[in-house]
Amino acid sequence: MAVMNDLRTMKNAAWLGWQMEANWADPFLFATYSVVKPISATLILVFMFMVVTGGDTDNAYFSYMFIGNALYMYVAEVLFGVTWVIHDDREHYMTLKQVYIAPINFYAYILGRSAIKIIITTAGVIITLTFGVLVLGVDIFLGDVDWLLLAVSAALGMGCICVLGLALGGITFLTARHSIGINEGVAGIFYVMSGIIFPITALPTWAQSISKVLPVTYWMDSMRRALMPDAMAELSSAAALDITGLGGFSNLYIMIYLAISAAIFFVLSLAVFRFADGVARRKGKIDWTTSY
Amino acid sequence: MSDGWVIRNLRAVKGRAYPRIIGAKREPSWLFFEIVLPLFTVAAYAYVYQFMDARAELIGYVVLGGAMTAFWLNVLWAMAAQFYWEKEIGNLQLYMIAPISRMSILAGMALGGMFSTTVNAASTLVIGALIFNVAFHISSPFMLVAIFLATMVALYGMGMMFASLYMLFGREAHHLSNLMTDPVYLASGFFFPVKYLGAWVAAGASFIPITLGLDALRQMFFTGAAEDAFLSLEAELLILLGLCVVFLILAHYSLRYMEYLGKATGRLTLRWQ
């Protein structure tokens, strides 16, 4: 019964999230918005690459960069999406207190609202990758894709990002004017340190040590291994150099690392969320508004 | 136009600029985020160029472009979208009944925003330059100041014009500002020379003042930037001055029309759309 209630909460929260994301414009305008934004962000990197190479995109590194940037949308949007639920409901719509005291599982509500973010982001990622393959010759060949690795890696990585978002959501209970900065800061650290658009070997040695602890580094690498195995093999063994910095790790090692990270983050995130929730209740911050 | 009207409007400019300037002091942690956050993008793009053994100027362009993003974000979120936020918290009607020009309120926001954003952008520029060993060579300080001021006036004039549109927006304000971030970074060549987009696209993007402003600043800061220039410095300054006039006039008429439209359709005080 409780599970059915949670599923119903998630379904309705997802529907609410969809309405909030999409019904401000007619469907055509919303579709245009959803396509233009991710593609233009990726094209910045494409032009940077072309300025240096003189227009040559037939290069394993180009595919590495393009895919990393496309997948990074998940990190940015999902992290931001989870915390924005709390900020938006509390500050802008002032409905958080009603949702909070409703006889529903609050986690289910947040997960439902976040699920719609994941679905919209997935559409953006697919459109960007399709554009990359068809127009720019990104090295993804459906016959070569390691589907099992892709499915396991996507599930583990998404789990990791969602639970991290939950911890940041808890912090949002306590901060009004800093949640956006904290989110963007965490996402920014991943962007620089996790081998999103350049291999971690380009970083100074001290930074590479941090990179090798971050689960997003392993997630990015495993997703690339699944989507473009030949190009990754080329990069990992180019001139006997391990350009990616993770060439020595097997797929199994990376999956185990991701699974353990997700489990640790899950426990930590729940603890952070519960602690922040308790503090927010004691200090009366659940229905706190700051006009920000 | 009496002396009293002028003084009242000048006081409105000062009054609206004041919270923008003093606000930075009240919330010092924001200063940290506003300086550090652009550095992540700068660092990532600089490492991409470094990894590809690109010429040194390109890394300099990234640092300069990263610093200039602060102005575009300020114009989008704190100028254009500001009337939307004011409407949401109930201040817009107070502005409407005050015996002052709406342009004065926006000019105050622009001045205050420009001041604090210049401090943030300069910090990002200096820190970025130190981290990535970027060398700047200022060939003509007078021209540099002229280009920068013309870019700012044209850019914030554009922000005032957008503010009139945002006055009537509901949630689409947030989405529109989001939409105008990355596409403008691309079209205006924040992280690579705009000329590589092709002459027609670069010419179209020149309606966004920061496109030509950035191109001109690059030419003045970096010795090898002439080969990446879209237009000559003089031509860019002239166009920017023209854009200053055009955007300020358009902002004036657009604000009047949108205010009328807002009153006629009852949307000036409509919240939570």
XYZ file of C-alpha atoms in Angstrom:
565
model
C 0.000 0.000 0.000
C 2.777 2.399 0.985
C 4.615 1.570 -2.236
C 1.474 2.294 -4.275
C 1.083 5.627 -2.502
C 4.718 6.524 -3.229
C 4.342 5.575 -6.871
C 1.212 7.706 -7.127
C 3.059 10.610 -5.495
C 5.931 10.209 -7.949
C 3.555 10.072 -10.907
C 1.697 13.208 -9.871
C 4.911 15.048 -8.968
C 6.316 14.149 -12.395
C 3.149 15.437 -14.059
C 3.391 18.683 -12.062
C 7.074 18.978 -13.006
C 6.230 18.491 -16.671
C 3.563 21.199 -16.557
C 5.972 23.610 -14.881
C 8.745 22.854 -17.367
C 6.679 22.845 -20.513
C 3.374 24.699 -20.335
C 4.810 28.221 -20.387
C 5.016 28.013 -24.170
C 3.258 26.308 -27.056
C 4.676 22.854 -27.870
C 6.585 24.057 -30.961
C 8.326 26.842 -29.053
C 9.117 24.469 -26.190
C 10.566 21.904 -28.612
C 12.704 24.611 -30.258
C 13.908 25.763 -26.847
C 14.755 22.194 -25.863
C 16.819 21.669 -29.023
C 18.560 25.042 -29.401
C 19.920 25.247 -25.877
C 21.910 21.977 -25.717
C 23.094 22.120 -29.316
C 24.426 25.666 -29.045
C 26.289 24.797 -25.836
C 27.951 21.922 -27.667
C 28.665 24.003 -30.768
C 30.842 26.347 -28.701
C 33.249 23.453 -28.193
C 32.897 22.324 -31.796
C 33.976 25.759 -33.049
C 36.821 25.916 -30.520
C 38.001 22.580 -31.869
C 37.641 23.687 -35.485
C 39.541 26.934 -34.885
C 42.541 24.857 -33.785
C 42.297 22.016 -36.305
C 41.129 24.096 -39.251
C 37.795 22.282 -39.482
C 38.955 18.669 -39.153
C 36.631 16.736 -36.841
C 37.757 13.241 -37.886
C 39.628 12.683 -34.667
C 39.098 10.411 -31.649
C 39.525 13.351 -29.270
C 36.737 15.266 -31.017
C 34.306 12.420 -30.304
C 35.643 12.169 -26.739
C 34.949 15.871 -26.148
C 31.582 15.921 -27.907
C 30.170 12.917 -26.045
C 31.500 14.161 -22.699
C 29.887 17.526 -23.164
C 26.569 15.980 -24.211
C 26.506 13.632 -21.193
C 27.471 16.455 -18.841
C 23.946 17.805 -19.349
C 22.828 15.068 -16.943
C 25.244 16.238 -14.249
C 24.287 19.900 -14.572
C 20.541 19.528 -15.118
C 19.818 16.746 -12.629
C 21.917 18.268 -9.829
C 20.312 21.616 -10.464
C 16.852 20.124 -10.963
C 16.674 18.375 -7.597
C 17.666 21.453 -5.600
C 15.580 23.781 -7.735
C 12.458 21.840 -6.712
C 12.930 22.973 -3.125
C 14.007 26.506 -3.979
C 11.265 27.066 -6.555
C 8.443 25.619 -4.444
C 9.514 27.566 -1.380
C 10.554 30.933 -2.815
C 8.560 31.406 -5.995
C 5.347 29.425 -5.672
C 5.347 29.350 -1.861
C 3.810 25.870 -1.912
C 6.565 23.908 -0.181
C 4.851 24.044 3.201
C 1.626 22.558 1.772
C 3.544 19.784 -0.005
C 5.609 19.169 3.123
C 2.637 18.629 5.447
C 0.668 16.602 2.894
C 0.384 12.866 3.773
C 2.919 11.831 1.127
C 6.509 10.640 1.091
C 8.557 13.801 0.500
C 11.401 11.820 -1.131
C 8.909 10.365 -3.611
C 7.726 13.883 -4.426
C 11.277 15.114 -5.067
C 12.158 12.028 -7.110
C 9.006 12.463 -9.196
C 9.809 16.104 -9.911
C 13.417 15.152 -10.733
C 12.365 12.269 -12.984
C 10.850 14.697 -15.443
C 14.137 16.621 -15.496
C 15.950 13.396 -16.349
C 13.488 12.651 -19.161
C 13.779 16.164 -20.657
C 17.571 16.030 -20.331
C 17.631 12.597 -21.990
C 15.796 14.095 -24.970
C 18.415 16.867 -25.126
C 21.293 14.367 -24.908
C 19.820 12.144 -27.639
C 19.215 15.127 -29.946
C 22.756 16.419 -29.370
C 24.356 13.011 -29.964
C 22.245 12.433 -33.073
C 23.291 15.842 -34.388
C 26.917 14.965 -33.627
C 26.772 11.617 -35.415
C 24.848 12.813 -38.475
C 26.392 16.254 -38.999
C 29.815 16.146 -37.401
C 30.813 12.503 -37.763
C 31.081 11.662 -34.056
C 32.358 8.066 -33.694
C 29.201 6.307 -32.489
C 28.206 3.270 -34.523
C 25.122 1.499 -33.202
C 26.549 -1.914 -34.131
C 29.664 -1.294 -32.011
C 27.902 0.064 -28.920
C 28.349 -2.076 -25.795
C 24.679 -1.963 -24.742
C 25.110 -3.890 -21.500
C 27.901 -1.602 -20.294
C 25.850 1.415 -21.412
C 22.739 0.318 -19.470
C 24.598 -0.577 -16.255
C 26.791 2.499 -16.409
C 23.839 4.833 -17.119
C 21.837 3.383 -14.206
C 24.731 3.582 -11.720
C 25.836 7.035 -12.831
C 22.340 8.466 -12.758
C 21.826 6.983 -9.299
C 25.024 8.657 -8.122
C 24.018 12.043 -9.525
C 20.484 11.842 -8.130
C 21.608 11.033 -4.585
C 24.196 13.784 -4.745
C 21.390 16.110 -5.838
C 19.376 14.979 -2.821
C 22.199 16.033 -0.474
C 22.392 19.422 -2.175
C 18.600 19.638 -1.936
C 18.912 19.185 1.824
C 21.418 22.019 1.962
C 18.950 24.165 0.000
C 16.579 23.910 2.986
C 19.116 25.885 4.986
C 20.400 28.343 2.389
C 18.253 30.754 0.456
C 20.701 32.809 -1.489
C 23.475 30.297 -1.959
C 21.837 27.173 -3.316
C 22.333 28.175 -6.956
C 25.969 29.092 -6.339
C 26.656 25.851 -4.454
C 25.016 23.798 -7.224
C 26.889 25.513 -9.992
C 30.086 25.240 -7.990
C 29.719 21.470 -7.543
C 28.768 21.051 -11.214
C 31.734 23.270 -12.165
C 34.156 21.110 -10.170
C 32.905 18.051 -12.043
C 33.214 19.912 -15.379
C 36.887 20.674 -14.798
C 37.984 17.663 -12.784
C 36.045 14.722 -14.235
C 37.415 14.488 -17.756
C 34.244 15.862 -19.306
C 35.713 17.751 -22.272
C 39.410 16.959 -21.938
C 41.251 13.959 -20.482
C 42.231 14.261 -16.845
C 45.877 13.828 -17.877
C 45.776 17.475 -19.038
C 45.361 18.535 -15.403
C 48.229 19.106 -12.955
C 49.207 15.967 -11.011
C 47.567 17.113 -7.751
C 44.282 17.711 -9.587
C 44.459 14.278 -11.242
C 44.493 12.705 -7.770
C 41.194 14.467 -6.996
C 39.777 13.455 -10.400
C 40.431 9.801 -9.658
C 38.242 9.960 -6.555
C 35.228 11.572 -8.242
C 32.616 9.044 -9.438
C 31.658 11.251 -12.392
C 35.165 10.673 -13.836
C 34.518 6.921 -13.942
C 30.957 7.390 -15.172
C 32.093 9.526 -18.105
C 34.798 7.049 -19.024
C 32.505 4.037 -18.873
C 29.801 5.770 -20.934
C 32.380 6.642 -23.581
C 33.742 3.079 -23.547
C 30.193 1.851 -24.151
C 29.325 4.372 -26.867
C 32.630 4.558 -28.787
C 34.771 1.526 -27.828
C 37.177 1.817 -30.793
C 37.928 5.508 -30.322
C 38.458 4.978 -26.570
C 40.821 2.073 -27.238
C 42.736 4.359 -29.624
C 42.964 7.125 -27.011
C 43.932 4.755 -24.211
C 46.815 3.288 -26.150
C 47.917 6.162 -28.428
C 51.712 6.061 -28.801
C 51.839 3.808 -25.734
C 50.451 6.690 -23.671
C 47.320 6.453 -21.574
C 45.745 9.756 -22.653
C 42.477 9.230 -20.780
C 44.261 8.478 -17.507
C 41.922 5.543 -16.830
C 43.147 3.153 -19.509
C 44.571 0.799 -16.861
C 41.151 0.160 -15.295
C 38.883 -2.598 -16.602
C 35.173 -2.087 -17.236
C 34.403 -4.324 -14.249
C 36.607 -2.246 -11.933
C 34.859 0.926 -13.062
C 31.389 -0.574 -12.546
C 32.308 -1.759 -9.040
C 33.756 1.664 -8.232
C 30.566 3.349 -9.455
C 28.346 0.971 -7.486
C 30.301 1.538 -4.259
C 30.308 5.320 -4.845
C 26.556 5.326 -5.417
C 26.012 3.334 -2.195
C 28.261 5.646 -0.149
C 26.694 8.761 -1.641
C 23.241 7.331 -0.967
C 23.930 6.883 2.746
C 25.687 10.256 3.031
C 23.000 12.080 1.087
C 20.189 10.658 3.197
C 22.089 11.665 6.328
C 22.693 15.201 5.016
C 19.089 15.543 3.867
C 17.670 14.336 7.198
C 20.011 16.540 9.196
C 19.180 19.603 7.075
C 15.492 18.768 7.227
C 15.637 18.569 11.032
C 17.493 21.874 11.329
C 15.078 23.525 8.889
C 12.112 22.359 11.003
C 13.652 23.571 14.258
C 14.551 26.964 12.785
C 11.277 27.399 10.891
C 12.899 27.434 7.471
C 10.454 25.153 5.674
C 8.206 28.058 4.713
C 10.976 30.622 4.723
C 10.905 33.159 1.859
C 13.597 35.709 1.144
C 12.391 37.273 -2.132
C 15.310 35.675 -3.908
C 11.256 69.099 -18.917
C 11.643 71.115 -15.673
C 14.646 71.154 -13.328
C 12.544 69.374 -10.725
C 11.806 66.518 -13.116
C 15.494 66.123 -13.983
C 16.564 66.136 -10.307
C 13.824 63.662 -9.401
C 15.004 61.292 -12.103
C 18.641 61.677 -11.171
C 17.677 60.788 -7.605
C 15.823 57.759 -8.939
C 18.984 56.685 -10.799
C 21.039 57.084 -7.608
C 18.393 55.384 -5.490
C 18.199 52.326 -7.763
C 21.972 52.090 -8.214
C 22.554 52.221 -4.440
C 21.214 48.740 -3.525
C 23.148 47.191 -6.393
C 26.442 48.614 -5.152
C 25.844 48.258 -1.444
C 24.255 44.803 -1.927
C 27.622 43.325 -2.906
C 28.997 44.357 0.477
C 26.004 42.973 2.367
C 26.383 39.499 0.876
C 30.150 39.000 0.409
C 29.678 35.282 -0.292
C 27.997 36.226 -3.587
C 31.186 37.979 -4.592
C 33.005 34.679 -4.097
C 30.547 32.765 -6.294
C 30.450 35.467 -8.974
C 34.227 35.444 -9.291
C 34.861 31.720 -8.898
C 32.015 30.210 -10.965
C 33.116 31.679 -14.332
C 36.615 30.376 -13.574
C 35.383 26.783 -13.903
C 34.279 27.371 -17.493
C 37.441 29.364 -18.198
C 39.614 26.574 -16.768
C 37.801 23.828 -18.683
C 38.010 25.652 -22.032
C 41.616 26.718 -21.414
C 42.570 23.090 -20.729
C 40.849 22.067 -23.987
C 43.039 24.534 -25.897
C 46.124 23.494 -23.913
C 45.453 19.815 -24.579
C 45.237 20.578 -28.288
C 48.482 22.626 -28.255
C 46.581 25.680 -29.488
C 48.277 29.059 -29.855
C 48.612 31.062 -26.640
C 46.217 33.829 -27.737
C 43.310 31.389 -27.816
C 43.748 30.699 -24.102
C 43.836 34.467 -23.563
C 40.564 34.798 -25.507
C 38.969 32.232 -23.200
C 40.045 34.153 -20.094
C 38.801 37.458 -21.545
C 35.555 35.881 -22.775
C 35.002 34.183 -19.410
C 35.356 37.523 -17.653
C 32.955 39.202 -20.080
C 30.264 36.552 -19.450
C 29.641 38.393 -16.178
C 28.300 41.392 -18.121
C 26.040 39.343 -20.349
C 24.631 37.432 -17.362
C 24.127 40.700 -15.493
C 22.246 42.193 -18.437
C 20.095 39.077 -18.845
C 19.233 38.327 -15.232
C 19.625 41.665 -13.474
C 18.445 44.043 -16.204
C 16.147 42.280 -18.633
C 14.571 39.857 -16.169
C 14.576 42.343 -13.313
C 11.103 43.750 -14.026
C 9.794 40.178 -13.991
C 11.270 39.607 -10.510
C 9.980 43.024 -9.380
C 6.509 42.026 -10.543
C 6.752 38.715 -8.687
C 7.631 40.395 -5.376
C 5.179 43.248 -5.833
C 7.516 46.177 -6.509
C 6.626 46.793 -10.139
C 3.395 48.631 -9.375
C 5.348 50.979 -7.086
C 7.690 51.826 -9.957
C 4.700 52.410 -12.208
C 2.988 54.903 -9.921
C 6.214 56.759 -9.018
C 6.475 60.154 -10.799
C 9.684 59.181 -12.601
C 10.737 57.760 -15.927
C 11.089 53.973 -16.099
C 14.372 54.649 -17.917
C 15.753 56.234 -14.724
C 15.071 53.077 -12.728
C 16.712 50.967 -15.403
C 19.633 53.389 -15.709
C 20.159 53.074 -11.949
C 20.109 49.296 -12.191
C 22.564 49.481 -15.117
C 25.000 51.781 -13.311
C 24.934 49.767 -10.102
C 25.116 46.474 -11.971
C 27.942 47.702 -14.189
C 29.988 48.752 -11.166
C 29.744 45.471 -9.255
C 30.016 43.376 -12.435
C 33.158 45.234 -13.512
C 34.750 44.390 -10.159
C 33.800 40.706 -10.562
C 34.868 40.520 -14.209
C 38.204 42.191 -13.485
C 38.846 39.689 -10.682
C 38.020 36.748 -12.970
C 40.304 38.232 -15.638
C 43.230 38.686 -13.252
C 42.884 35.267 -11.582
C 42.402 33.517 -14.941
C 45.416 35.311 -16.399
C 47.569 34.309 -13.419
C 46.516 30.651 -13.525
C 47.061 30.271 -17.278
C 49.988 32.699 -17.709
C 48.129 34.993 -20.081
C 50.040 38.098 -21.143
C 48.040 41.237 -21.999
C 49.508 44.051 -24.089
C 47.444 47.222 -24.002
C 48.340 49.143 -27.139
C 46.035 52.169 -26.722
C 44.503 52.815 -23.285
C 42.278 55.614 -24.614
C 40.816 53.389 -27.317
C 40.398 50.590 -24.765
C 38.319 52.819 -22.481
C 36.281 54.126 -25.435
C 35.509 50.605 -26.704
C 34.659 49.306 -23.246
C 32.324 52.204 -22.442
C 30.605 52.048 -25.839
C 30.115 48.280 -25.394
C 28.661 48.758 -21.915
C 26.241 51.544 -22.899
C 25.028 49.615 -25.957
C 24.774 46.364 -23.984
C 22.855 47.837 -21.066
C 20.688 49.776 -23.553
C 19.817 46.419 -25.049
C 19.083 45.185 -21.511
C 16.663 48.100 -20.996
C 14.876 47.186 -24.211
C 14.582 43.564 -23.102
C 13.309 44.723 -19.704
C 10.212 46.109 -21.411
C 9.465 42.686 -22.893
C 10.116 40.857 -19.646
C 7.721 43.203 -17.850
C 4.828 41.223 -19.313
C 6.385 37.764 -19.054
C 5.479 35.050 -16.612
C 7.589 31.911 -16.197
C 8.855 32.276 -19.757
C 11.161 35.030 -18.431
C 13.281 32.430 -16.661
C 13.347 30.124 -19.686
C 14.084 32.955 -22.112
C 17.061 34.107 -20.057
C 18.286 30.523 -19.934
C 17.849 30.245 -23.683
C 19.816 33.414 -24.347
C 22.879 32.267 -22.434
C 24.657 29.539 -24.408
C 23.409 30.537 -27.882
C 24.744 34.061 -27.298
C 28.062 32.696 -25.987
C 28.237 30.821 -29.284
C 27.050 33.574 -31.634
C 29.111 36.324 -29.997
C 32.295 34.250 -29.929
C 32.940 34.472 -26.204
C 35.486 31.635 -26.344
C 36.767 31.747 -29.914
C 37.088 34.516 -32.532
C 33.676 35.338 -33.994
C 35.066 35.569 -37.541
C 35.297 31.750 -37.642
C 31.491 31.605 -37.651
C 31.561 33.100 -41.142
C 31.019 36.692 -42.252
C 27.211 36.557 -42.417
C 26.725 34.957 -39.016
C 29.281 37.309 -37.457
C 27.539 40.296 -39.054
C 24.192 39.112 -37.674
C 25.692 38.520 -34.227
C 27.079 42.068 -34.274
C 23.630 43.322 -33.263
C 24.554 41.961 -29.838
C 26.968 44.676 -28.698
C 29.256 42.320 -26.810
C 30.198 40.575 -30.093
C 32.029 43.586 -31.499
C 33.117 44.715 -28.028
C 34.877 41.403 -27.416
C 36.413 41.345 -30.877
C 37.800 44.852 -30.341
C 39.051 44.099 -26.818
C 40.899 41.045 -28.128
C 42.622 43.181 -30.754
C 43.768 45.580 -28.053
C 44.831 43.008 -25.472
C 46.675 40.467 -27.630
C 49.436 41.184 -30.125
C 48.605 38.268 -32.434
C 44.871 38.960 -32.500
C 44.827 40.945 -35.766
C 44.535 37.732 -37.814
C 41.444 36.749 -35.795
C 39.716 40.152 -36.058
C 36.318 40.402 -37.696
C 36.445 44.182 -38.390
C 38.913 46.991 -37.762
C 38.925 48.697 -34.356
C 37.636 51.986 -35.760
C 34.758 50.318 -37.582
C 33.802 48.371 -34.462
C 33.833 51.515 -32.302
C 31.680 53.345 -34.821
C 29.118 50.525 -34.979
C 29.048 50.256 -31.184
C 28.336 53.998 -30.887
C 25.516 53.563 -33.379
C 24.134 50.637 -31.347
C 24.209 52.823 -28.188
C 21.871 55.342 -29.822
C 19.624 52.725 -31.433
C 19.132 50.635 -28.281
C 18.469 53.625 -26.005
C 15.830 54.993 -28.393
C 14.266 51.568 -28.883
C 14.253 51.012 -25.114
C 12.392 54.305 -24.577
C 9.610 53.509 -27.050
C 9.469 49.853 -26.178
C 9.051 50.597 -22.462
C 6.203 53.036 -23.196
C 4.434 50.590 -25.476
C 4.819 47.588 -23.162
C 3.646 49.576 -20.160
C 0.549 50.589 -22.103
C 0.012 46.992 -23.205
C 0.486 45.755 -19.655
C -2.092 48.208 -18.322
C -4.544 47.464 -21.130
C -4.369 43.699 -20.587
C -4.002 43.821 -16.802
C -0.719 41.905 -16.782
C 1.482 44.372 -14.950
C 0.566 43.006 -11.548
C -0.190 39.424 -12.552
C 1.966 37.025 -10.509
C 2.814 33.301 -10.471
C 1.940 32.849 -14.135
